[in-house]
Amino acid sequence: MKLRYVTAALLGAGLCLPVAVAGTTQPAPVIIDLDGQFAHGDIITARDAKSDDVLLGCGTRHYDFGGGGTFETGFCQARVDGGDTVTCFTQSPFLLDRMKNLNDTSYIRFSWDDDGTGNLTCNYVGFSTQSFYQDKHTMGNQTGKDR
Protein backbone atom coordinates (compact mmCIF):
# COMPACT_ATOMS: atom_id res chain seq x y z
CA MET A 1 0.00 0.00 0.00
CA LYS A 2 2.79 2.38 0.97
CA LEU A 3 4.56 1.62 -2.34
CA ARG A 4 1.51 2.77 -4.33
CA TYR A 5 1.46 6.14 -2.53
CA VAL A 6 5.17 6.65 -3.10
CA THR A 7 4.82 5.72 -6.78
CA ALA A 8 1.81 8.02 -7.19
CA ALA A 9 3.66 10.87 -5.46
CA LEU A 10 6.70 10.42 -7.67
CA LEU A 11 4.58 10.29 -10.82
CA GLY A 12 2.69 13.39 -9.73
CA ALA A 13 5.92 15.25 -9.04
CA GLY A 14 7.19 14.21 -12.46
CA LEU A 15 4.29 16.00 -14.12
CA CYS A 16 5.76 19.28 -12.86
CA LEU A 17 9.04 18.68 -14.69
CA PRO A 18 9.57 19.39 -18.38
CA VAL A 19 9.47 16.25 -20.47
CA ALA A 20 12.20 17.29 -22.91
CA VAL A 21 14.67 20.10 -23.28
CA ALA A 22 14.10 21.94 -26.55
CA GLY A 23 16.79 23.66 -28.52
CA THR A 24 19.78 21.48 -27.74
CA THR A 25 23.11 23.02 -28.67
CA GLN A 26 26.40 21.26 -29.26
CA PRO A 27 29.15 23.79 -29.87
CA ALA A 28 32.17 22.50 -31.77
CA PRO A 29 35.15 24.82 -31.22
CA VAL A 30 37.81 25.12 -33.90
CA ILE A 31 40.52 22.48 -33.54
CA ILE A 32 43.59 22.14 -35.76
CA ASP A 33 45.63 18.94 -35.65
CA LEU A 34 48.85 19.58 -37.58
CA ASP A 35 50.15 16.02 -37.05
CA GLY A 36 46.87 14.46 -38.21
CA GLN A 37 46.57 17.11 -40.95
CA PHE A 38 42.95 18.03 -40.28
CA ALA A 39 40.87 20.82 -38.79
CA HIS A 40 37.25 21.01 -37.72
CA GLY A 41 34.64 22.99 -35.84
CA ASP A 42 31.40 24.82 -36.48
CA ILE A 43 31.01 28.28 -37.93
CA ILE A 44 28.77 29.70 -35.19
CA THR A 45 31.14 28.64 -32.40
CA ALA A 46 34.08 30.08 -34.35
CA ARG A 47 32.20 33.33 -34.91
CA ASP A 48 31.18 33.60 -31.25
CA ALA A 49 34.64 32.71 -29.89
CA LYS A 50 36.00 35.05 -27.24
CA SER A 51 38.95 35.89 -29.49
CA ASP A 52 38.58 37.76 -32.76
CA ASP A 53 41.51 35.65 -34.08
CA VAL A 54 39.46 32.44 -34.35
CA LEU A 55 38.12 31.60 -37.81
CA LEU A 56 36.84 28.68 -39.85
CA GLY A 57 35.46 28.39 -43.35
CA CYS A 58 35.72 27.26 -46.93
CA GLY A 59 35.12 29.08 -50.18
CA THR A 60 35.38 28.89 -53.94
CA ARG A 61 36.61 31.33 -56.56
CA HIS A 62 35.51 31.27 -60.20
CA TYR A 63 37.33 33.08 -62.98
CA ASP A 64 36.18 33.67 -66.55
CA PHE A 65 38.99 34.87 -68.80
CA GLY A 66 36.76 35.14 -71.86
CA GLY A 67 37.04 33.08 -75.01
CA GLY A 68 36.11 29.95 -73.06
CA GLY A 69 38.96 30.20 -70.58
CA THR A 70 37.76 29.53 -67.05
CA PHE A 71 39.38 28.57 -63.78
CA GLU A 72 37.90 27.42 -60.48
CA THR A 73 39.70 26.96 -57.17
CA GLY A 74 38.62 26.35 -53.61
CA PHE A 75 40.08 26.63 -50.14
CA CYS A 76 39.40 25.82 -46.52
CA GLN A 77 40.98 27.67 -43.62
CA ALA A 78 41.07 27.57 -39.84
CA ARG A 79 42.78 29.57 -37.12
CA VAL A 80 42.76 29.05 -33.36
CA ASP A 81 43.27 31.71 -30.71
CA GLY A 82 46.95 32.58 -30.34
CA GLY A 83 48.02 29.56 -32.28
CA ASP A 84 48.01 27.69 -35.52
CA THR A 85 46.58 28.79 -38.84
CA VAL A 86 46.05 26.48 -41.79
CA THR A 87 44.74 27.03 -45.33
CA CYS A 88 44.52 24.33 -47.98
CA PHE A 89 43.60 24.74 -51.64
CA THR A 90 42.04 22.48 -54.27
CA GLN A 91 41.10 22.40 -57.92
CA SER A 92 39.36 19.02 -57.61
CA PRO A 93 35.88 19.29 -59.22
CA PHE A 94 34.63 16.74 -56.67
CA LEU A 95 35.77 18.80 -53.64
CA LEU A 96 34.76 22.11 -55.25
CA ASP A 97 31.23 20.75 -55.67
CA ARG A 98 31.14 19.80 -51.97
CA MET A 99 32.41 23.22 -50.90
CA LYS A 100 29.33 24.80 -52.48
CA ASN A 101 27.18 23.06 -49.84
CA LEU A 102 28.59 25.14 -47.00
CA ASN A 103 25.99 26.84 -44.81
CA ASP A 104 26.48 29.67 -42.33
CA THR A 105 25.70 27.30 -39.45
CA SER A 106 27.67 24.29 -40.73
CA TYR A 107 30.10 22.06 -38.92
CA ILE A 108 33.18 21.75 -41.15
CA ARG A 109 35.94 19.17 -41.21
CA PHE A 110 38.74 19.28 -43.74
CA SER A 111 42.10 17.60 -44.20
CA TRP A 112 45.11 18.17 -46.40
CA ASP A 113 48.30 16.81 -47.89
CA ASP A 114 51.53 18.77 -47.38
CA ASP A 115 54.02 18.66 -50.27
CA GLY A 116 56.85 19.45 -47.85
CA THR A 117 57.22 23.05 -48.98
CA GLY A 118 54.20 24.39 -47.12
CA ASN A 119 51.78 24.04 -50.04
CA LEU A 120 48.71 22.36 -48.57
CA THR A 121 46.28 20.58 -50.89
CA CYS A 122 42.81 19.81 -49.53
CA ASN A 123 42.02 16.10 -49.82
CA TYR A 124 38.78 15.93 -47.80
CA VAL A 125 35.94 18.33 -47.07
CA GLY A 126 32.90 17.43 -44.99
CA PHE A 127 29.97 19.52 -43.82
CA SER A 128 27.08 18.93 -41.48
CA THR A 129 24.27 21.43 -41.04
CA GLN A 130 22.34 20.65 -37.86
CA SER A 131 20.18 22.81 -35.61
CA PHE A 132 22.36 22.07 -32.58
CA TYR A 133 25.37 23.87 -34.09
CA GLN A 134 23.45 27.14 -34.06
CA ASP A 135 23.44 29.03 -30.76
CA LYS A 136 19.92 30.46 -30.69
CA HIS A 137 20.79 32.91 -27.92
CA THR A 138 23.82 34.77 -29.26
CA MET A 139 23.64 34.13 -33.03
CA GLY A 140 26.66 36.31 -33.67
CA ASN A 141 25.19 39.33 -31.90
CA GLN A 142 28.23 39.89 -29.72
CA THR A 143 31.73 41.00 -30.58
CA GLY A 144 35.20 40.58 -29.11
CA LYS A 145 35.41 40.62 -25.33
CA ASP A 146 31.58 40.87 -25.00
CA ARG A 147 31.13 37.27 -26.18
PDB file of N, CA and C in Angstrom, residues 20-114:
ATOM      1  N   ALA A  20      11.005  17.255 -22.065  1.00  0.00           N
ATOM      2  CA  ALA A  20      12.203  17.291 -22.911  1.00  0.00           C
ATOM      3  C   ALA A  20      12.754  18.707 -22.933  1.00  0.00           C
ATOM      4  N   VAL A  21      14.029  18.802 -23.171  1.00  0.00           N
ATOM      5  CA  VAL A  21      14.670  20.102 -23.284  1.00  0.00           C
ATOM      6  C   VAL A  21      14.746  20.445 -24.769  1.00  0.00           C
ATOM      7  N   ALA A  22      14.105  21.526 -25.142  1.00  0.00           N
ATOM      8  CA  ALA A  22      14.100  21.938 -26.546  1.00  0.00           C
ATOM      9  C   ALA A  22      15.312  22.805 -26.853  1.00  0.00           C
ATOM     10  N   GLY A  23      15.725  22.777 -28.083  1.00  0.00           N
ATOM     11  CA  GLY A  23      16.794  23.662 -28.524  1.00  0.00           C
ATOM     12  C   GLY A  23      18.178  23.246 -28.080  1.00  0.00           C
ATOM     13  N   THR A  24      18.468  21.972 -28.127  1.00  0.00           N
ATOM     14  CA  THR A  24      19.782  21.476 -27.738  1.00  0.00           C
ATOM     15  C   THR A  24      20.874  22.125 -28.583  1.00  0.00           C
ATOM     16  N   THR A  25      21.961  22.501 -27.936  1.00  0.00           N
ATOM     17  CA  THR A  25      23.114  23.021 -28.673  1.00  0.00           C
ATOM     18  C   THR A  25      24.326  22.143 -28.401  1.00  0.00           C
ATOM     19  N   GLN A  26      25.185  22.068 -29.370  1.00  0.00           N
ATOM     20  CA  GLN A  26      26.398  21.260 -29.258  1.00  0.00           C
ATOM     21  C   GLN A  26      27.530  22.022 -29.931  1.00  0.00           C
ATOM     22  N   PRO A  27      28.084  23.017 -29.246  1.00  0.00           N
ATOM     23  CA  PRO A  27      29.152  23.795 -29.869  1.00  0.00           C
ATOM     24  C   PRO A  27      30.352  22.914 -30.218  1.00  0.00           C
ATOM     25  N   ALA A  28      30.965  23.221 -31.339  1.00  0.00           N
ATOM     26  CA  ALA A  28      32.167  22.504 -31.774  1.00  0.00           C
ATOM     27  C   ALA A  28      33.252  23.543 -32.033  1.00  0.00           C
ATOM     28  N   PRO A  29      34.102  23.811 -31.030  1.00  0.00           N
ATOM     29  CA  PRO A  29      35.150  24.817 -31.216  1.00  0.00           C
ATOM     30  C   PRO A  29      36.147  24.397 -32.296  1.00  0.00           C
ATOM     31  N   VAL A  30      36.827  25.379 -32.855  1.00  0.00           N
ATOM     32  CA  VAL A  30      37.812  25.121 -33.905  1.00  0.00           C
ATOM     33  C   VAL A  30      39.013  24.391 -33.313  1.00  0.00           C
ATOM     34  N   ILE A  31      39.363  23.278 -33.937  1.00  0.00           N
ATOM     35  CA  ILE A  31      40.522  22.482 -33.539  1.00  0.00           C
ATOM     36  C   ILE A  31      41.360  22.231 -34.785  1.00  0.00           C
ATOM     37  N   ILE A  32      42.655  22.444 -34.676  1.00  0.00           N
ATOM     38  CA  ILE A  32      43.594  22.144 -35.757  1.00  0.00           C
ATOM     39  C   ILE A  32      44.565  21.089 -35.248  1.00  0.00           C
ATOM     40  N   ASP A  33      44.680  19.990 -35.977  1.00  0.00           N
ATOM     41  CA  ASP A  33      45.632  18.935 -35.647  1.00  0.00           C
ATOM     42  C   ASP A  33      46.669  18.883 -36.771  1.00  0.00           C
ATOM     43  N   LEU A  34      47.814  19.515 -36.547  1.00  0.00           N
ATOM     44  CA  LEU A  34      48.851  19.576 -37.583  1.00  0.00           C
ATOM     45  C   LEU A  34      49.461  18.209 -37.866  1.00  0.00           C
ATOM     46  N   ASP A  35      49.599  17.365 -36.839  1.00  0.00           N
ATOM     47  CA  ASP A  35      50.146  16.024 -37.049  1.00  0.00           C
ATOM     48  C   ASP A  35      49.174  15.158 -37.843  1.00  0.00           C
ATOM     49  N   GLY A  36      47.897  15.231 -37.496  1.00  0.00           N
ATOM     50  CA  GLY A  36      46.872  14.462 -38.205  1.00  0.00           C
ATOM     51  C   GLY A  36      46.447  15.104 -39.516  1.00  0.00           C
ATOM     52  N   GLN A  37      46.872  16.327 -39.754  1.00  0.00           N
ATOM     53  CA  GLN A  37      46.572  17.108 -40.952  1.00  0.00           C
ATOM     54  C   GLN A  37      45.069  17.264 -41.185  1.00  0.00           C
ATOM     55  N   PHE A  38      44.364  17.729 -40.140  1.00  0.00           N
ATOM     56  CA  PHE A  38      42.945  18.035 -40.285  1.00  0.00           C
ATOM     57  C   PHE A  38      42.567  19.166 -39.342  1.00  0.00           C
ATOM     58  N   ALA A  39      41.449  19.782 -39.642  1.00  0.00           N
ATOM     59  CA  ALA A  39      40.873  20.822 -38.790  1.00  0.00           C
ATOM     60  C   ALA A  39      39.363  20.650 -38.819  1.00  0.00           C
ATOM     61  N   HIS A  40      38.711  21.083 -37.736  1.00  0.00           N
ATOM     62  CA  HIS A  40      37.254  21.009 -37.721  1.00  0.00           C
ATOM     63  C   HIS A  40      36.681  21.945 -36.675  1.00  0.00           C
ATOM     64  N   GLY A  41      35.390  22.145 -36.761  1.00  0.00           N
ATOM     65  CA  GLY A  41      34.642  22.989 -35.841  1.00  0.00           C
ATOM     66  C   GLY A  41      33.372  23.457 -36.530  1.00  0.00           C
ATOM     67  N   ASP A  42      32.579  24.276 -35.825  1.00  0.00           N
ATOM     68  CA  ASP A  42      31.397  24.816 -36.482  1.00  0.00           C
ATOM     69  C   ASP A  42      31.505  26.333 -36.588  1.00  0.00           C
ATOM     70  N   ILE A  43      30.870  26.865 -37.604  1.00  0.00           N
ATOM     71  CA  ILE A  43      31.014  28.279 -37.934  1.00  0.00           C
ATOM     72  C   ILE A  43      30.477  29.188 -36.836  1.00  0.00           C
ATOM     73  N   ILE A  44      29.346  28.847 -36.235  1.00  0.00           N
ATOM     74  CA  ILE A  44      28.767  29.699 -35.188  1.00  0.00           C
ATOM     75  C   ILE A  44      29.695  29.771 -33.980  1.00  0.00           C
ATOM     76  N   THR A  45      30.233  28.633 -33.546  1.00  0.00           N
ATOM     77  CA  THR A  45      31.141  28.636 -32.398  1.00  0.00           C
ATOM     78  C   THR A  45      32.405  29.425 -32.724  1.00  0.00           C
ATOM     79  N   ALA A  46      32.911  29.295 -33.951  1.00  0.00           N
ATOM     80  CA  ALA A  46      34.084  30.082 -34.355  1.00  0.00           C
ATOM     81  C   ALA A  46      33.749  31.571 -34.332  1.00  0.00           C
ATOM     82  N   ARG A  47      32.598  31.919 -34.857  1.00  0.00           N
ATOM     83  CA  ARG A  47      32.198  33.333 -34.913  1.00  0.00           C
ATOM     84  C   ARG A  47      31.998  33.909 -33.517  1.00  0.00           C
ATOM     85  N   ASP A  48      31.465  33.119 -32.609  1.00  0.00           N
ATOM     86  CA  ASP A  48      31.176  33.598 -31.254  1.00  0.00           C
ATOM     87  C   ASP A  48      32.318  33.354 -30.272  1.00  0.00           C
ATOM     88  N   ALA A  49      33.492  32.944 -30.770  1.00  0.00           N
ATOM     89  CA  ALA A  49      34.642  32.710 -29.889  1.00  0.00           C
ATOM     90  C   ALA A  49      35.031  34.010 -29.184  1.00  0.00           C
ATOM     91  N   LYS A  50      35.588  33.874 -28.008  1.00  0.00           N
ATOM     92  CA  LYS A  50      35.999  35.054 -27.236  1.00  0.00           C
ATOM     93  C   LYS A  50      37.071  35.868 -27.953  1.00  0.00           C
ATOM     94  N   SER A  51      37.872  35.220 -28.761  1.00  0.00           N
ATOM     95  CA  SER A  51      38.951  35.895 -29.487  1.00  0.00           C
ATOM     96  C   SER A  51      38.516  36.207 -30.919  1.00  0.00           C
ATOM     97  N   ASP A  52      38.849  37.397 -31.373  1.00  0.00           N
ATOM     98  CA  ASP A  52      38.583  37.761 -32.764  1.00  0.00           C
ATOM     99  C   ASP A  52      39.535  37.068 -33.728  1.00  0.00           C
ATOM    100  N   ASP A  53      40.545  36.354 -33.232  1.00  0.00           N
ATOM    101  CA  ASP A  53      41.507  35.655 -34.079  1.00  0.00           C
ATOM    102  C   ASP A  53      40.966  34.337 -34.625  1.00  0.00           C
ATOM    103  N   VAL A  54      39.970  33.753 -33.967  1.00  0.00           N
ATOM    104  CA  VAL A  54      39.462  32.436 -34.347  1.00  0.00           C
ATOM    105  C   VAL A  54      38.651  32.548 -35.641  1.00  0.00           C
ATOM    106  N   LEU A  55      38.910  31.624 -36.571  1.00  0.00           N
ATOM    107  CA  LEU A  55      38.123  31.604 -37.806  1.00  0.00           C
ATOM    108  C   LEU A  55      38.054  30.194 -38.363  1.00  0.00           C
ATOM    109  N   LEU A  56      37.054  29.976 -39.207  1.00  0.00           N
ATOM    110  CA  LEU A  56      36.844  28.681 -39.845  1.00  0.00           C
ATOM    111  C   LEU A  56      35.965  28.900 -41.064  1.00  0.00           C
ATOM    112  N   GLY A  57      36.315  28.277 -42.178  1.00  0.00           N
ATOM    113  CA  GLY A  57      35.458  28.386 -43.348  1.00  0.00           C
ATOM    114  C   GLY A  57      36.085  27.795 -44.587  1.00  0.00           C
ATOM    115  N   CYS A  58      35.278  27.708 -45.617  1.00  0.00           N
ATOM    116  CA  CYS A  58      35.719  27.263 -46.930  1.00  0.00           C
ATOM    117  C   CYS A  58      35.070  28.173 -47.965  1.00  0.00           C
ATOM    118  N   GLY A  59      35.680  28.255 -49.119  1.00  0.00           N
ATOM    119  CA  GLY A  59      35.120  29.081 -50.176  1.00  0.00           C
ATOM    120  C   GLY A  59      35.621  28.647 -51.538  1.00  0.00           C
ATOM    121  N   THR A  60      34.976  29.167 -52.567  1.00  0.00           N
ATOM    122  CA  THR A  60      35.384  28.889 -53.940  1.00  0.00           C
ATOM    123  C   THR A  60      35.556  30.204 -54.684  1.00  0.00           C
ATOM    124  N   ARG A  61      36.389  30.184 -55.693  1.00  0.00           N
ATOM    125  CA  ARG A  61      36.611  31.333 -56.563  1.00  0.00           C
ATOM    126  C   ARG A  61      36.493  30.856 -58.005  1.00  0.00           C
ATOM    127  N   HIS A  62      35.780  31.632 -58.809  1.00  0.00           N
ATOM    128  CA  HIS A  62      35.510  31.267 -60.199  1.00  0.00           C
ATOM    129  C   HIS A  62      35.980  32.403 -61.100  1.00  0.00           C
ATOM    130  N   TYR A  63      36.779  32.082 -62.068  1.00  0.00           N
ATOM    131  CA  TYR A  63      37.334  33.082 -62.981  1.00  0.00           C
ATOM    132  C   TYR A  63      36.897  32.761 -64.405  1.00  0.00           C
ATOM    133  N   ASP A  64      36.516  33.789 -65.137  1.00  0.00           N
ATOM    134  CA  ASP A  64      36.184  33.666 -66.552  1.00  0.00           C
ATOM    135  C   ASP A  64      37.090  34.624 -67.315  1.00  0.00           C
ATOM    136  N   PHE A  65      38.007  34.065 -68.071  1.00  0.00           N
ATOM    137  CA  PHE A  65      38.987  34.865 -68.802  1.00  0.00           C
ATOM    138  C   PHE A  65      38.512  35.225 -70.210  1.00  0.00           C
ATOM    139  N   GLY A  66      37.281  34.883 -70.522  1.00  0.00           N
ATOM    140  CA  GLY A  66      36.759  35.145 -71.862  1.00  0.00           C
ATOM    141  C   GLY A  66      37.283  34.128 -72.859  1.00  0.00           C
ATOM    142  N   GLY A  67      36.602  34.017 -73.972  1.00  0.00           N
ATOM    143  CA  GLY A  67      37.039  33.077 -75.008  1.00  0.00           C
ATOM    144  C   GLY A  67      37.023  31.635 -74.549  1.00  0.00           C
ATOM    145  N   GLY A  68      36.216  31.320 -73.556  1.00  0.00           N
ATOM    146  CA  GLY A  68      36.105  29.950 -73.064  1.00  0.00           C
ATOM    147  C   GLY A  68      37.106  29.575 -71.991  1.00  0.00           C
ATOM    148  N   GLY A  69      37.974  30.493 -71.623  1.00  0.00           N
ATOM    149  CA  GLY A  69      38.960  30.196 -70.584  1.00  0.00           C
ATOM    150  C   GLY A  69      38.396  30.452 -69.188  1.00  0.00           C
ATOM    151  N   THR A  70      38.272  29.401 -68.420  1.00  0.00           N
ATOM    152  CA  THR A  70      37.760  29.528 -67.048  1.00  0.00           C
ATOM    153  C   THR A  70      38.691  28.809 -66.077  1.00  0.00           C
ATOM    154  N   PHE A  71      38.558  29.183 -64.832  1.00  0.00           N
ATOM    155  CA  PHE A  71      39.378  28.567 -63.784  1.00  0.00           C
ATOM    156  C   PHE A  71      38.579  28.602 -62.492  1.00  0.00           C
ATOM    157  N   GLU A  72      38.606  27.505 -61.760  1.00  0.00           N
ATOM    158  CA  GLU A  72      37.901  27.425 -60.481  1.00  0.00           C
ATOM    159  C   GLU A  72      38.853  26.844 -59.435  1.00  0.00           C
ATOM    160  N   THR A  73      38.874  27.451 -58.273  1.00  0.00           N
ATOM    161  CA  THR A  73      39.698  26.962 -57.171  1.00  0.00           C
ATOM    162  C   THR A  73      38.903  27.081 -55.879  1.00  0.00           C
ATOM    163  N   GLY A  74      39.284  26.306 -54.904  1.00  0.00           N
ATOM    164  CA  GLY A  74      38.621  26.353 -53.606  1.00  0.00           C
ATOM    165  C   GLY A  74      39.641  26.271 -52.489  1.00  0.00           C
ATOM    166  N   PHE A  75      39.191  26.648 -51.298  1.00  0.00           N
ATOM    167  CA  PHE A  75      40.082  26.625 -50.144  1.00  0.00           C
ATOM    168  C   PHE A  75      39.274  26.389 -48.878  1.00  0.00           C
ATOM    169  N   CYS A  76      39.941  25.890 -47.872  1.00  0.00           N
ATOM    170  CA  CYS A  76      39.401  25.819 -46.517  1.00  0.00           C
ATOM    171  C   CYS A  76      40.466  26.381 -45.591  1.00  0.00           C
ATOM    172  N   GLN A  77      40.028  27.057 -44.540  1.00  0.00           N
ATOM    173  CA  GLN A  77      40.983  27.667 -43.618  1.00  0.00           C
ATOM    174  C   GLN A  77      40.455  27.598 -42.195  1.00  0.00           C
ATOM    175  N   ALA A  78      41.399  27.574 -41.263  1.00  0.00           N
ATOM    176  CA  ALA A  78      41.067  27.574 -39.836  1.00  0.00           C
ATOM    177  C   ALA A  78      42.184  28.283 -39.083  1.00  0.00           C
ATOM    178  N   ARG A  79      41.799  28.942 -38.013  1.00  0.00           N
ATOM    179  CA  ARG A  79      42.782  29.571 -37.120  1.00  0.00           C
ATOM    180  C   ARG A  79      42.241  29.473 -35.704  1.00  0.00           C
ATOM    181  N   VAL A  80      43.126  29.114 -34.774  1.00  0.00           N
ATOM    182  CA  VAL A  80      42.758  29.047 -33.361  1.00  0.00           C
ATOM    183  C   VAL A  80      43.382  30.227 -32.627  1.00  0.00           C
ATOM    184  N   ASP A  81      42.821  30.565 -31.493  1.00  0.00           N
ATOM    185  CA  ASP A  81      43.268  31.714 -30.708  1.00  0.00           C
ATOM    186  C   ASP A  81      44.735  31.577 -30.322  1.00  0.00           C
ATOM    187  N   GLY A  82      45.544  32.543 -30.729  1.00  0.00           N
ATOM    188  CA  GLY A  82      46.948  32.578 -30.340  1.00  0.00           C
ATOM    189  C   GLY A  82      47.772  31.419 -30.838  1.00  0.00           C
ATOM    190  N   GLY A  83      47.289  30.744 -31.859  1.00  0.00           N
ATOM    191  CA  GLY A  83      48.015  29.555 -32.275  1.00  0.00           C
ATOM    192  C   GLY A  83      48.053  29.353 -33.764  1.00  0.00           C
ATOM    193  N   ASP A  84      47.812  28.132 -34.150  1.00  0.00           N
ATOM    194  CA  ASP A  84      48.011  27.690 -35.518  1.00  0.00           C
ATOM    195  C   ASP A  84      46.979  28.258 -36.484  1.00  0.00           C
ATOM    196  N   THR A  85      47.427  28.420 -37.716  1.00  0.00           N
ATOM    197  CA  THR A  85      46.576  28.795 -38.844  1.00  0.00           C
ATOM    198  C   THR A  85      46.871  27.824 -39.969  1.00  0.00           C
ATOM    199  N   VAL A  86      45.843  27.385 -40.663  1.00  0.00           N
ATOM    200  CA  VAL A  86      46.045  26.481 -41.791  1.00  0.00           C
ATOM    201  C   VAL A  86      45.073  26.866 -42.910  1.00  0.00           C
ATOM    202  N   THR A  87      45.570  26.817 -44.144  1.00  0.00           N
ATOM    203  CA  THR A  87      44.741  27.033 -45.333  1.00  0.00           C
ATOM    204  C   THR A  87      45.179  26.027 -46.386  1.00  0.00           C
ATOM    205  N   CYS A  88      44.222  25.258 -46.894  1.00  0.00           N
ATOM    206  CA  CYS A  88      44.520  24.334 -47.981  1.00  0.00           C
ATOM    207  C   CYS A  88      43.717  24.753 -49.211  1.00  0.00           C
ATOM    208  N   PHE A  89      44.212  24.367 -50.370  1.00  0.00           N
ATOM    209  CA  PHE A  89      43.597  24.737 -51.643  1.00  0.00           C
ATOM    210  C   PHE A  89      43.318  23.485 -52.460  1.00  0.00           C
ATOM    211  N   THR A  90      42.350  23.590 -53.382  1.00  0.00           N
ATOM    212  CA  THR A  90      42.045  22.477 -54.272  1.00  0.00           C
ATOM    213  C   THR A  90      41.511  22.990 -55.601  1.00  0.00           C
ATOM    214  N   GLN A  91      41.727  22.187 -56.622  1.00  0.00           N
ATOM    215  CA  GLN A  91      41.096  22.402 -57.918  1.00  0.00           C
ATOM    216  C   GLN A  91      40.291  21.166 -58.312  1.00  0.00           C
ATOM    217  N   SER A  92      40.121  20.240 -57.370  1.00  0.00           N
ATOM    218  CA  SER A  92      39.362  19.019 -57.615  1.00  0.00           C
ATOM    219  C   SER A  92      37.879  19.357 -57.820  1.00  0.00           C
ATOM    220  N   PRO A  93      37.310  19.023 -58.992  1.00  0.00           N
ATOM    221  CA  PRO A  93      35.884  19.287 -59.216  1.00  0.00           C
ATOM    222  C   PRO A  93      35.001  18.630 -58.153  1.00  0.00           C
ATOM    223  N   PHE A  94      35.396  17.455 -57.701  1.00  0.00           N
ATOM    224  CA  PHE A  94      34.634  16.744 -56.674  1.00  0.00           C
ATOM    225  C   PHE A  94      34.581  17.550 -55.376  1.00  0.00           C
ATOM    226  N   LEU A  95      35.738  18.024 -54.885  1.00  0.00           N
ATOM    227  CA  LEU A  95      35.766  18.798 -53.640  1.00  0.00           C
ATOM    228  C   LEU A  95      35.145  20.181 -53.824  1.00  0.00           C
ATOM    229  N   LEU A  96      35.358  20.805 -54.987  1.00  0.00           N
ATOM    230  CA  LEU A  96      34.755  22.112 -55.247  1.00  0.00           C
ATOM    231  C   LEU A  96      33.238  22.022 -55.184  1.00  0.00           C
ATOM    232  N   ASP A  97      32.681  20.950 -55.726  1.00  0.00           N
ATOM    233  CA  ASP A  97      31.234  20.753 -55.672  1.00  0.00           C
ATOM    234  C   ASP A  97      30.753  20.641 -54.230  1.00  0.00           C
ATOM    235  N   ARG A  98      31.504  19.954 -53.389  1.00  0.00           N
ATOM    236  CA  ARG A  98      31.135  19.805 -51.973  1.00  0.00           C
ATOM    237  C   ARG A  98      31.235  21.136 -51.233  1.00  0.00           C
ATOM    238  N   MET A  99      32.232  21.938 -51.573  1.00  0.00           N
ATOM    239  CA  MET A  99      32.415  23.225 -50.898  1.00  0.00           C
ATOM    240  C   MET A  99      31.222  24.158 -51.117  1.00  0.00           C
ATOM    241  N   LYS A 100      30.495  23.959 -52.193  1.00  0.00           N
ATOM    242  CA  LYS A 100      29.326  24.798 -52.479  1.00  0.00           C
ATOM    243  C   LYS A 100      28.167  24.510 -51.530  1.00  0.00           C
ATOM    244  N   ASN A 101      28.241  23.428 -50.775  1.00  0.00           N
ATOM    245  CA  ASN A 101      27.175  23.062 -49.840  1.00  0.00           C
ATOM    246  C   ASN A 101      27.315  23.724 -48.479  1.00  0.00           C
ATOM    247  N   LEU A 102      28.346  24.491 -48.290  1.00  0.00           N
ATOM    248  CA  LEU A 102      28.588  25.142 -47.004  1.00  0.00           C
ATOM    249  C   LEU A 102      27.421  26.043 -46.629  1.00  0.00           C
ATOM    250  N   ASN A 103      27.072  26.022 -45.348  1.00  0.00           N
ATOM    251  CA  ASN A 103      25.985  26.837 -44.812  1.00  0.00           C
ATOM    252  C   ASN A 103      26.549  27.672 -43.676  1.00  0.00           C
ATOM    253  N   ASP A 104      25.930  28.786 -43.363  1.00  0.00           N
ATOM    254  CA  ASP A 104      26.481  29.668 -42.328  1.00  0.00           C
ATOM    255  C   ASP A 104      26.352  29.118 -40.915  1.00  0.00           C
ATOM    256  N   THR A 105      25.744  27.948 -40.762  1.00  0.00           N
ATOM    257  CA  THR A 105      25.701  27.296 -39.448  1.00  0.00           C
ATOM    258  C   THR A 105      26.356  25.915 -39.486  1.00  0.00           C
ATOM    259  N   SER A 106      27.112  25.632 -40.520  1.00  0.00           N
ATOM    260  CA  SER A 106      27.668  24.293 -40.726  1.00  0.00           C
ATOM    261  C   SER A 106      28.819  23.958 -39.782  1.00  0.00           C
ATOM    262  N   TYR A 107      28.897  22.675 -39.483  1.00  0.00           N
ATOM    263  CA  TYR A 107      30.102  22.064 -38.919  1.00  0.00           C
ATOM    264  C   TYR A 107      30.964  21.716 -40.127  1.00  0.00           C
ATOM    265  N   ILE A 108      32.255  22.004 -40.045  1.00  0.00           N
ATOM    266  CA  ILE A 108      33.181  21.748 -41.148  1.00  0.00           C
ATOM    267  C   ILE A 108      34.333  20.891 -40.642  1.00  0.00           C
ATOM    268  N   ARG A 109      34.718  19.930 -41.454  1.00  0.00           N
ATOM    269  CA  ARG A 109      35.945  19.169 -41.207  1.00  0.00           C
ATOM    270  C   ARG A 109      36.672  19.095 -42.541  1.00  0.00           C
ATOM    271  N   PHE A 110      37.954  19.406 -42.520  1.00  0.00           N
ATOM    272  CA  PHE A 110      38.741  19.278 -43.740  1.00  0.00           C
ATOM    273  C   PHE A 110      40.117  18.741 -43.397  1.00  0.00           C
ATOM    274  N   SER A 111      40.739  18.118 -44.390  1.00  0.00           N
ATOM    275  CA  SER A 111      42.098  17.604 -44.201  1.00  0.00           C
ATOM    276  C   SER A 111      42.911  17.931 -45.446  1.00  0.00           C
ATOM    277  N   TRP A 112      44.211  17.738 -45.331  1.00  0.00           N
ATOM    278  CA  TRP A 112      45.109  18.170 -46.401  1.00  0.00           C
ATOM    279  C   TRP A 112      46.324  17.270 -46.505  1.00  0.00           C
ATOM    280  N   ASP A 113      46.978  17.385 -47.660  1.00  0.00           N
ATOM    281  CA  ASP A 113      48.301  16.805 -47.894  1.00  0.00           C
ATOM    282  C   ASP A 113      49.285  17.963 -47.932  1.00  0.00           C
ATOM    283  N   ASP A 114      50.471  17.753 -47.385  1.00  0.00           N
ATOM    284  CA  ASP A 114      51.529  18.766 -47.384  1.00  0.00           C
ATOM    285  C   ASP A 114      52.631  18.271 -48.311  1.00  0.00           C
TER     286      ASP A 114
END
